[in-house]
Every structure is written in C-alpha cells, then in structure tokens.
Amino acid sequence: MSMQRRDFIKAGVAGWIIFQTAASRALANPTQSSKNPKKIVWVMLRGGMDSLHAVLPIGDPDFMHIRGSLVAPIKDKLLPMHNGFALHPALKNCHNWYQNKEFLPVVAVASGYRKRSHFDAQDQMESGLNNTDYESGWLARAVGMLKGHGLAIAQTVPIALRGEEPSQTWFPSHFTASDDDLIARLRSLYAGNKEFSGLLESAVNNRDMLDMDGETRARPNFSYLAKNCGELLSRDDSANCAMLELGGWDTHNNQQQRLNRQFSMLDNGLAELKNALGDTWQDTVVLVTTEFGRTVAVNGTKGTDHGTGSTMFMLGGAVKGKQVLGQWPGLAKESLFEERDLTPTTDVRSWMASVLHQHWNLPLDKIAKVFPDVEPAAQAIVKA
Amino acid sequence: MMSNTRSFIAAHRFGYGANAKTIRKIKQQPQQWLLNQITADNALKELTLLDMQWNSQLAAEQLNLYQQQKKQEKTPKASPQANMMLMASQNTQKQINKQLQKAISATVVHSIVTDSPFYWRLVDFFSNHFSVTGNGPRMRALAPTLEIEAIAPYISGSFADMLLAVESHPAMLLYLNNEQSIGPNSKAGKRSKGKRGLNENLAREILELHTLGVNAGYDQADVTELARAITGWGVEGKGSANFSFKANLHEPGRRDVFGKIYQQDGVKQGVRILNDLAVNAKTAEFVSRKLVNHFVNDNPPQALVDTMVAVWLKTKGNLPQVLQAMIEHPLSWSEQGAKFKTPREFVISTCRVCGIKKINPNFSKSLSILGQQPFAAGSPAGYKDTQEYWAGPRAMMGRIEWAEHVSKFVKNSPVELAQNALGPLMDERTELLISRAESKSQAVTLFLMSPEFQKR
C-alpha cells in the first residue's frame, strides 16, 4: 500500500469532509487517534446459541440427566477445560487457544433483556442499552470515545455501529467500480440534497477505503468474511474495531447435527480471522456473544427453544485465557430462570465494559456512557 | 394538488413506478385505480396471468423423488448403477434449485409488466410479513409456493382467511417445525415416553411476527398453549403437500390463551384461536402500522394507523376495506417522497420504466447483490422496511454500480424516459443534468439514481 493511500485511510475517519480540499485532509489527521493499536472484534451469533452445548457443564450433577440425549454422540470427544466445563469437540481451534492462554469463556451471562424474541434481544444487545436506541450502538459509542472508527462486515450498518461518526461497511462487490466522472456527476445531482449527498459520500468513501484486491464471491461464507475482516483491521491502523455476524443458531430441532456444523463454521472462521490479523492478533480481543440462550430441557424435536442465560467467548492474543469465568448457577430445577432457562448471573455488558476498560484503557466515566446500565466486571481479562 | 401529480404519486408510492402506459391507465383517478386492483375478480385475473409453473404439489413430488433417490444411494452398492443413482439425486436437487429461480423470476417479471402493481406490492408485503427462507432442498422447493398459494389469493379477502391459509400451508408448517411438534399427552407423545414432544417455534412466531406483534402482552404460557393447540397440524407427505391434521399427535384437553378457554375440538381448536387473533385489536394495530410503514412513511402517522385500525375492527379485518382507508386518507398523499425504495422496488421499477424483462445477472442474483434476495431473509421476521436498513454505504454503492450496469442495456432517450417516469415530480435540475450527461448510459444512471426515482 502506498504512503498516500495509507494517509487516505487514516483520514477516512473524518467521513466525507476529506473530499473538500487537500488542506482539510491534512487537518483531518490530528482529530483522530491512530496511537491505539488495540483492536476489538465483536462476533454476534444471531439466533440464540445454545451455550450448554458449547461450553458443557459436565461437572454439574444435573447436566447429563437433562441433556444426556443431546450429549451422547459427543460425550467421549469433549475438550476439557477447568472447573468442570468442557468445550464442544468442533471448537478445536478454540480449545488450542484455551491451552495457549488465549481463550476464555464466561458462563451464565445475558443482557438486560428477559423475554424471548430474537429480534428485540439482538437489537437491545447491539444498542447495549436497556431501552434500545436504534440510532446508537455500544460499539459506535465506545469507539467514539477513542475518536477512532469501526468497521462492519455487512451490506448495511448494523445498530451496534450506528452513532455520530459514520462507520464503514465492507462486503464483496460484484461490479466494476463506477468511474470518477459518474461520481462527480452524481455529486452535482445531489448538490443541495443533504441526505443523498451524505449517502453518496459515505458510499464513495467507504468503497475507496475498503476496496481491496477486487476479489469477489457470489455467496461469501463466514470464513471468507472473517479473513477479510482480519486483513482490513491489520492494514488499517485507524480502525479500532469491527463487527462480524453469523446466523443459523436457532436450533429448535435436530440440534446435535446443526450445532456440529455451526461450531465448525465459527471455529474455522475465527482461525481465518487470526491468520489474517497476523501480528495484530497479539493486540486483539475477540468477543463472541449471542442474544440469549436456550431452554435447559430438550424439546420434542431434538432441539431447544428460546431461553435466557448463555455463554460468551473472549479470545485473542491480548486475552488472559485458560480460565472459565462467570458464576455457575447450577441446573437444579429451583435454580433455573422461570423453571426453564439457565439463570444469568452476570450481565454480558459488564464483561464488554471490562474489556473496554482493560484493553482500550477507557476511563470509567466514559464507560458509563457506553454502558450506563452496568458496572464493569472486576476480573482480569486482558494480559497485564 | 393537481390530479396529474397524484397519479404519479400513486404509481410510485403504491405501485412500481410510472411510465406512459401506467399514467394512461390511471386516467387521473388514482384512488379508483388502486381500489380496482384489489377486488376478488382482479386478484383471480392476476393469478391467471402469472406464468408460474410451480406449486407445492409439484414440490412435494420432487422432494419425494429426491428422498427416494437419496435413500437408494445410501444402500451399500458400489456398482455403476449406484453411481448413476447418485447423479439422480443431485440432478433432482438441481431441478429444485432451478424451479426456485424460475419461480422468483416469474413473479418479478410479472410485477414489471402487470397492470395491477399495487396488488403485487401487497403480495410482496405479506410475503415478507410471513417470511419463509429457502434453506435446504425442502424449503427451496416450498418457499416460493407460500406467497402464490396462501397470500396472493387472499389479498381481496379477510386477514383471518390469509392467516389460516399461511399457518396451515406446508411451507410454513415445515419452515417452523410444526409438523414435528407433538402433544406430550397425545397418543404419539405417550408412546414415545417423553422422547418426542412440543416445539413452540411456529406458535411463538404467529404471536410475535404474524399477529399481535412483540410486547403485545402475551406471555410464555400463551405461547405454550397455542403450540399445544396446533399440535397435529402437519403435511400428508410422501409426495403430497396437502395439509393433514394428525389426531394422534394432537394434545388433548382445553387450551387457555389470553384467559379465553378453547374447548378440545381437534383441528378447530387452533383455527378458533387464529380467528380470534386475526381480529384482535393488537393485530389490527401491528399489521396496519406495518402497512403504513411500508407504503407511506418510516414513521407512520398515528392518525392514519388509527383510521385503519378502526376499519379493521369494524370489518373484522377485511383487507380491501382496511386498504381503502389507507388510500383515502390525506396523510397517504404527501407530495414528498417519504420512502426510500427497497432493492426489490428499485429493481422492478427500473425494469418497468426501462422496458427490460430480462437482465444479467438475473433477478435473483441482482436482488442478492443489492441485499434482498427473495426467500433469503434468513429469519421469520423477513427483511426490515426502513431507509436506514437499505441505505448503508455498501448498499448505496451497489445501487450505483447496478444502475450503471443495467443502464448500458437501455435504448430509449434518457430525458424522455425520465419525463415519462417522473412527470411533475422531476426537479428541473435533475432534467438538466440528465440532458448534459456524456453518454446515454450515464444519463440513464443519473435518472435511476436521482432522489426522485430512489424515493417514492
């Protein structure tokens, strides 16, 4: 990448202002910090991942009794961790990272949401607030405090990255880029129309910053998106965070087979992300969360229905791994939430807040603006 | 407002854009033009004109064939014959995929040429409201049949009839696993000794997405009760897509949903609950608001929603009358384009105005590039319906690039094209810039990307 292009990428955080004059481009630099090399990647698993099938509480006396039928096919292949927990065998890279002190799960977490609608739960988790604000996401607020910017690997900006500063999005393109002349003419067409000028400039800006080698695919899979996410982050030092999404977790039926596939997809994608990040992996915390957990009991179709408490993963070179965090509430009937779900004992946002504090060094008063409804968790998550 | 302007607004806001032919059809009577499209006679005519050669029965036959072929391939015979079999199932799967593409294309092409664009916008709206995703051969075969069999024929009737048709259609029953859901105290449930039982997926989405809407005051017990009431609702199978009520899977006993008791009455128990849900005030509000959000404004004016809800409750959810209330309300005719077109509306209106019936990449692929591939929303909530969802930086550049690509195939005079499409809605400045473009295709791209054409 040429020096010029690099400067251009750095300046990108100032949005479309940079297009006005060369002078404003130069001025744009000091307004943002490229000093913080620490990256956060948030992977949102949409559909409600069954945490009891990911991080299996094999030490819980009630577990095999309730979940025996789902666990039977993988029982002998479980990947052991500490405190009576084991990972699903398809999460083999995660387990290697665990042993390498780069992976830690937090059990029994949930957001502030206690109902069971995917769409509301996801929106609330992306917003990070008890009352969803569709125009303000937690990641956008956090990265705003750093005066940095975020990157969404998606066609459109997800709620998590909506905020005052425009976030960039990247997704494989299928056509050759429009030429400068057309763009210039569209600019005059939209002159005086604030809405469309804004849309155009963010589109052009976004394309110029993120158009890489022109490699395209009809249907990008998670590994491909994760790989590109890693490459973009490792070569753009003004991008502090990125969001990836992976759907397909709503396992109402046939859960055993479906989660085998899903976990492999996730595990392989995370490995692609790590490879693409290269040395940047050492400065990265990857957060993997889902909107809610699933019922403890198996339903009538070898699956599970919408529940409450779930697990989050933290991984990356910066993570103080090889530990299982969170308080385990137990699976005895009287310990369950509404007698059916794993009871959440900590708020997933308190762990995210803690990562912002320990990894990005955000002061507590700023974190309170990102997550006004929780306190950061006290445990050490990031390597000293 | 000039009635001519209202004709153009009607064509864009409630249809798939204007061209000279559409404006002649409206005859400066936009409300009447819209109402004529949602009569029972017209619905029947449109379905006859639609060139759809795929239905759930054909889908079931293909799937049966596919399953038999798969079964045969699994028998351990490494003979050349077995290899032939292997090719057979792959071939059937390919046929199914091809049928899905053809079905998608048939509806899009018909929407481009139809004289009843409002009717097809409504089909699209309810198809998204009752979204099904084509994952795997079974759903790829069935997904496109739901809108043609359970939605399109019911636009001219009551919401209750549409709801019942959808929830008892094989695509929905299989998509949300209801055919596997078993009453724990039913004959089959007891025989399985607790190994098989209830799946509340369909019941939850009926309440949350199809009728009352989330946060409408129902609780987990209501979901479970509804799930129990519709146990046994399944599909004949083995080559037949017919609805089948399997009494031996049906949970016995009375059901209590929102404090109302529904006596045990086989399949009718669930039907009665659905009928009550269809005329519930929360459903009226939820669906009316979604309609206004879709057609008129991302921030639906409450007065307009209230008017529609009142008609809904008075007419027990008669859709043409509810829609008439929307069409006749002054708030539906504000002059400015309040809605940013969805990718589907953008693609269809582009092709309609430019006279294109075939494109490459094909319709399904084009829509996928722009972020709205049919039957691929990936969740039963369907695609979202607001500008912020469709106007992201990447999606916006996708539109520009797609418009530029398509414009290369347009032969008409660009200024004439724009005048016919936008009439009095076109800004002088837009017209000037189109006329000054350096090439025909650039001029067409500017027209397609103009705010007047992007919004409706």
CSV table of C-alpha atoms in Angstrom, one decimal, chain A residues 113 115-120 123 134-135 154-157 159 162 167-179 181-183 185-191 193 195-196 199-200 202-207 218-219 250 252-254 258 295 299-302 305-306 338 340, chain B residues 177 180-182 195-201 204-205 208-209 214-215 220 224 340 361 365-366 368-371 373 379-381 384 387-398 400-402 404-405 408 429-430 433 436-438 442 445-447 449-452 454-455:
chain,number,residue,atom,x,y,z
A,113,TYR,CA,-33.4,-8.5,28.2
A,115,LYS,CA,-38.1,-12.0,27.0
A,116,ARG,CA,-37.6,-14.4,24.2
A,117,SER,CA,-37.9,-12.5,20.9
A,118,HIS,CA,-34.7,-12.8,18.8
A,119,PHE,CA,-35.2,-9.6,17.1
A,120,ASP,CA,-35.7,-7.4,20.1
A,123,ASP,CA,-31.4,-5.0,18.8
A,134,TYR,CA,-31.8,2.2,17.2
A,135,GLU,CA,-29.5,5.0,16.3
A,154,ALA,CA,-22.1,-6.2,6.2
A,155,GLN,CA,-24.1,-4.6,3.5
A,156,THR,CA,-25.6,-2.1,5.8
A,157,VAL,CA,-24.6,-0.5,9.1
A,159,ILE,CA,-27.2,-0.9,15.1
A,162,ARG,CA,-24.6,3.4,14.4
A,167,SER,CA,-18.9,3.6,10.3
A,168,GLN,CA,-17.5,1.9,7.3
A,169,THR,CA,-19.0,-1.2,5.9
A,170,TRP,CA,-17.3,-3.8,3.7
A,171,PHE,CA,-19.0,-6.5,1.7
A,172,PRO,CA,-17.8,-8.2,-1.5
A,173,SER,CA,-18.7,-6.2,-4.6
A,174,HIS,CA,-19.9,-7.7,-7.9
A,175,PHE,CA,-19.4,-4.9,-10.4
A,176,THR,CA,-16.5,-2.9,-11.5
A,177,ALA,CA,-16.3,0.4,-9.6
A,178,SER,CA,-18.0,3.4,-11.2
A,179,ASP,CA,-15.7,5.9,-12.7
A,181,ASP,CA,-16.8,11.1,-13.8
A,182,LEU,CA,-20.1,9.4,-12.9
A,183,ILE,CA,-19.4,10.0,-9.2
A,185,ARG,CA,-22.0,14.0,-11.8
A,186,LEU,CA,-23.9,12.3,-9.0
A,187,ARG,CA,-22.3,14.8,-6.7
A,188,SER,CA,-23.8,17.6,-8.7
A,189,LEU,CA,-27.1,15.8,-9.0
A,190,TYR,CA,-27.2,15.6,-5.2
A,191,ALA,CA,-25.9,19.1,-4.5
A,193,ASN,CA,-29.8,17.5,-1.1
A,195,GLU,CA,-29.5,13.3,2.6
A,196,PHE,CA,-28.3,12.0,-0.8
A,199,LEU,CA,-25.3,8.8,1.3
A,200,LEU,CA,-23.1,9.2,-1.8
A,202,SER,CA,-20.2,7.7,2.7
A,203,ALA,CA,-20.6,5.2,-0.1
A,204,VAL,CA,-17.6,6.5,-2.1
A,205,ASN,CA,-15.5,6.9,1.0
A,206,ASN,CA,-16.3,3.5,2.1
A,207,ARG,CA,-15.5,2.0,-1.2
A,218,ALA,CA,-21.3,-14.8,-5.0
A,219,ARG,CA,-22.1,-16.0,-1.6
A,250,ASP,CA,-31.9,-21.1,16.2
A,252,HIS,CA,-35.4,-25.7,17.5
A,253,ASN,CA,-34.8,-29.1,16.0
A,254,ASN,CA,-32.1,-31.5,15.2
A,258,ARG,CA,-26.8,-28.5,13.3
A,295,THR,CA,-34.1,-23.9,27.2
A,299,ASN,CA,-37.8,-30.1,23.4
A,300,GLY,CA,-39.9,-32.6,21.5
A,301,THR,CA,-37.9,-32.3,18.2
A,302,LYS,CA,-34.3,-32.9,19.5
A,305,ASP,CA,-36.4,-23.4,22.4
A,306,HIS,CA,-35.6,-19.8,23.2
A,338,GLU,CA,-38.6,-19.3,35.2
A,340,ARG,CA,-36.8,-23.5,32.2
B,177,ASN,CA,-41.1,-27.2,12.5
B,180,GLN,CA,-42.7,-32.4,14.2
B,181,SER,CA,-44.4,-30.9,17.2
B,182,ILE,CA,-46.2,-33.4,19.3
B,195,LYS,CA,-38.8,-38.6,23.9
B,196,ARG,CA,-40.8,-36.5,21.5
B,197,GLY,CA,-42.9,-33.5,22.3
B,198,LEU,CA,-43.7,-29.9,21.8
B,199,ASN,CA,-41.9,-27.4,19.5
B,200,GLU,CA,-43.1,-23.9,20.1
B,201,ASN,CA,-41.4,-22.3,17.1
B,204,ARG,CA,-44.2,-18.0,19.0
B,205,GLU,CA,-43.8,-16.5,15.6
B,208,GLU,CA,-44.8,-12.2,17.7
B,209,LEU,CA,-44.5,-11.7,14.0
B,214,VAL,CA,-43.8,-8.5,20.1
B,215,ASN,CA,-44.6,-7.0,23.5
B,220,GLN,CA,-44.8,-17.8,27.7
B,224,THR,CA,-47.1,-22.9,25.0
B,340,PHE,CA,-36.5,5.0,0.2
B,361,PRO,CA,-27.1,-11.0,-13.5
B,365,LYS,CA,-28.8,-12.6,-8.3
B,366,SER,CA,-29.3,-8.9,-8.8
B,368,SER,CA,-29.0,-10.7,-3.8
B,369,ILE,CA,-26.2,-8.2,-4.7
B,370,LEU,CA,-28.4,-5.4,-3.6
B,371,GLY,CA,-29.2,-7.2,-0.3
B,373,GLN,CA,-32.7,-11.9,-2.4
B,379,SER,CA,-35.3,-15.2,9.7
B,380,PRO,CA,-39.1,-15.5,10.0
B,381,ALA,CA,-39.1,-11.7,10.7
B,384,LYS,CA,-36.7,-4.8,7.6
B,387,GLN,CA,-34.4,3.5,4.9
B,388,GLU,CA,-31.5,3.0,7.4
B,389,TYR,CA,-31.6,-0.7,6.6
B,390,TRP,CA,-31.3,-0.2,2.9
B,391,ALA,CA,-29.2,2.9,2.6
B,392,GLY,CA,-25.9,1.8,4.0
B,393,PRO,CA,-22.6,2.8,2.3
B,394,ARG,CA,-22.0,-0.6,0.7
B,395,ALA,CA,-25.6,-1.0,-0.4
B,396,MET,CA,-25.7,2.6,-1.9
B,397,MET,CA,-22.6,1.9,-4.0
B,398,GLY,CA,-24.2,-1.4,-5.0
B,400,ILE,CA,-24.9,2.9,-8.3
B,401,GLU,CA,-22.9,0.1,-9.8
B,402,TRP,CA,-26.0,-2.0,-10.6
B,404,GLU,CA,-24.7,1.8,-14.3
B,405,HIS,CA,-24.6,-1.8,-15.4
B,408,LYS,CA,-26.0,0.0,-20.6
B,429,ARG,CA,-32.0,20.4,-12.1
B,430,THR,CA,-32.3,16.6,-12.5
B,433,LEU,CA,-28.1,17.0,-15.5
B,436,ARG,CA,-26.0,17.0,-20.1
B,437,ALA,CA,-24.6,13.5,-19.4
B,438,GLU,CA,-21.7,12.4,-21.6
B,442,GLN,CA,-24.6,7.7,-17.9
B,445,THR,CA,-27.8,6.0,-14.4
B,446,LEU,CA,-28.3,9.6,-13.2
B,447,PHE,CA,-32.0,9.3,-13.7
B,449,MET,CA,-30.1,7.3,-9.1
B,450,SER,CA,-31.9,10.6,-8.8
B,451,PRO,CA,-33.6,11.2,-5.4
B,452,GLU,CA,-37.0,11.5,-7.2
B,454,GLN,CA,-34.8,6.4,-5.5
B,455,LYS,CA,-37.6,7.6,-3.2
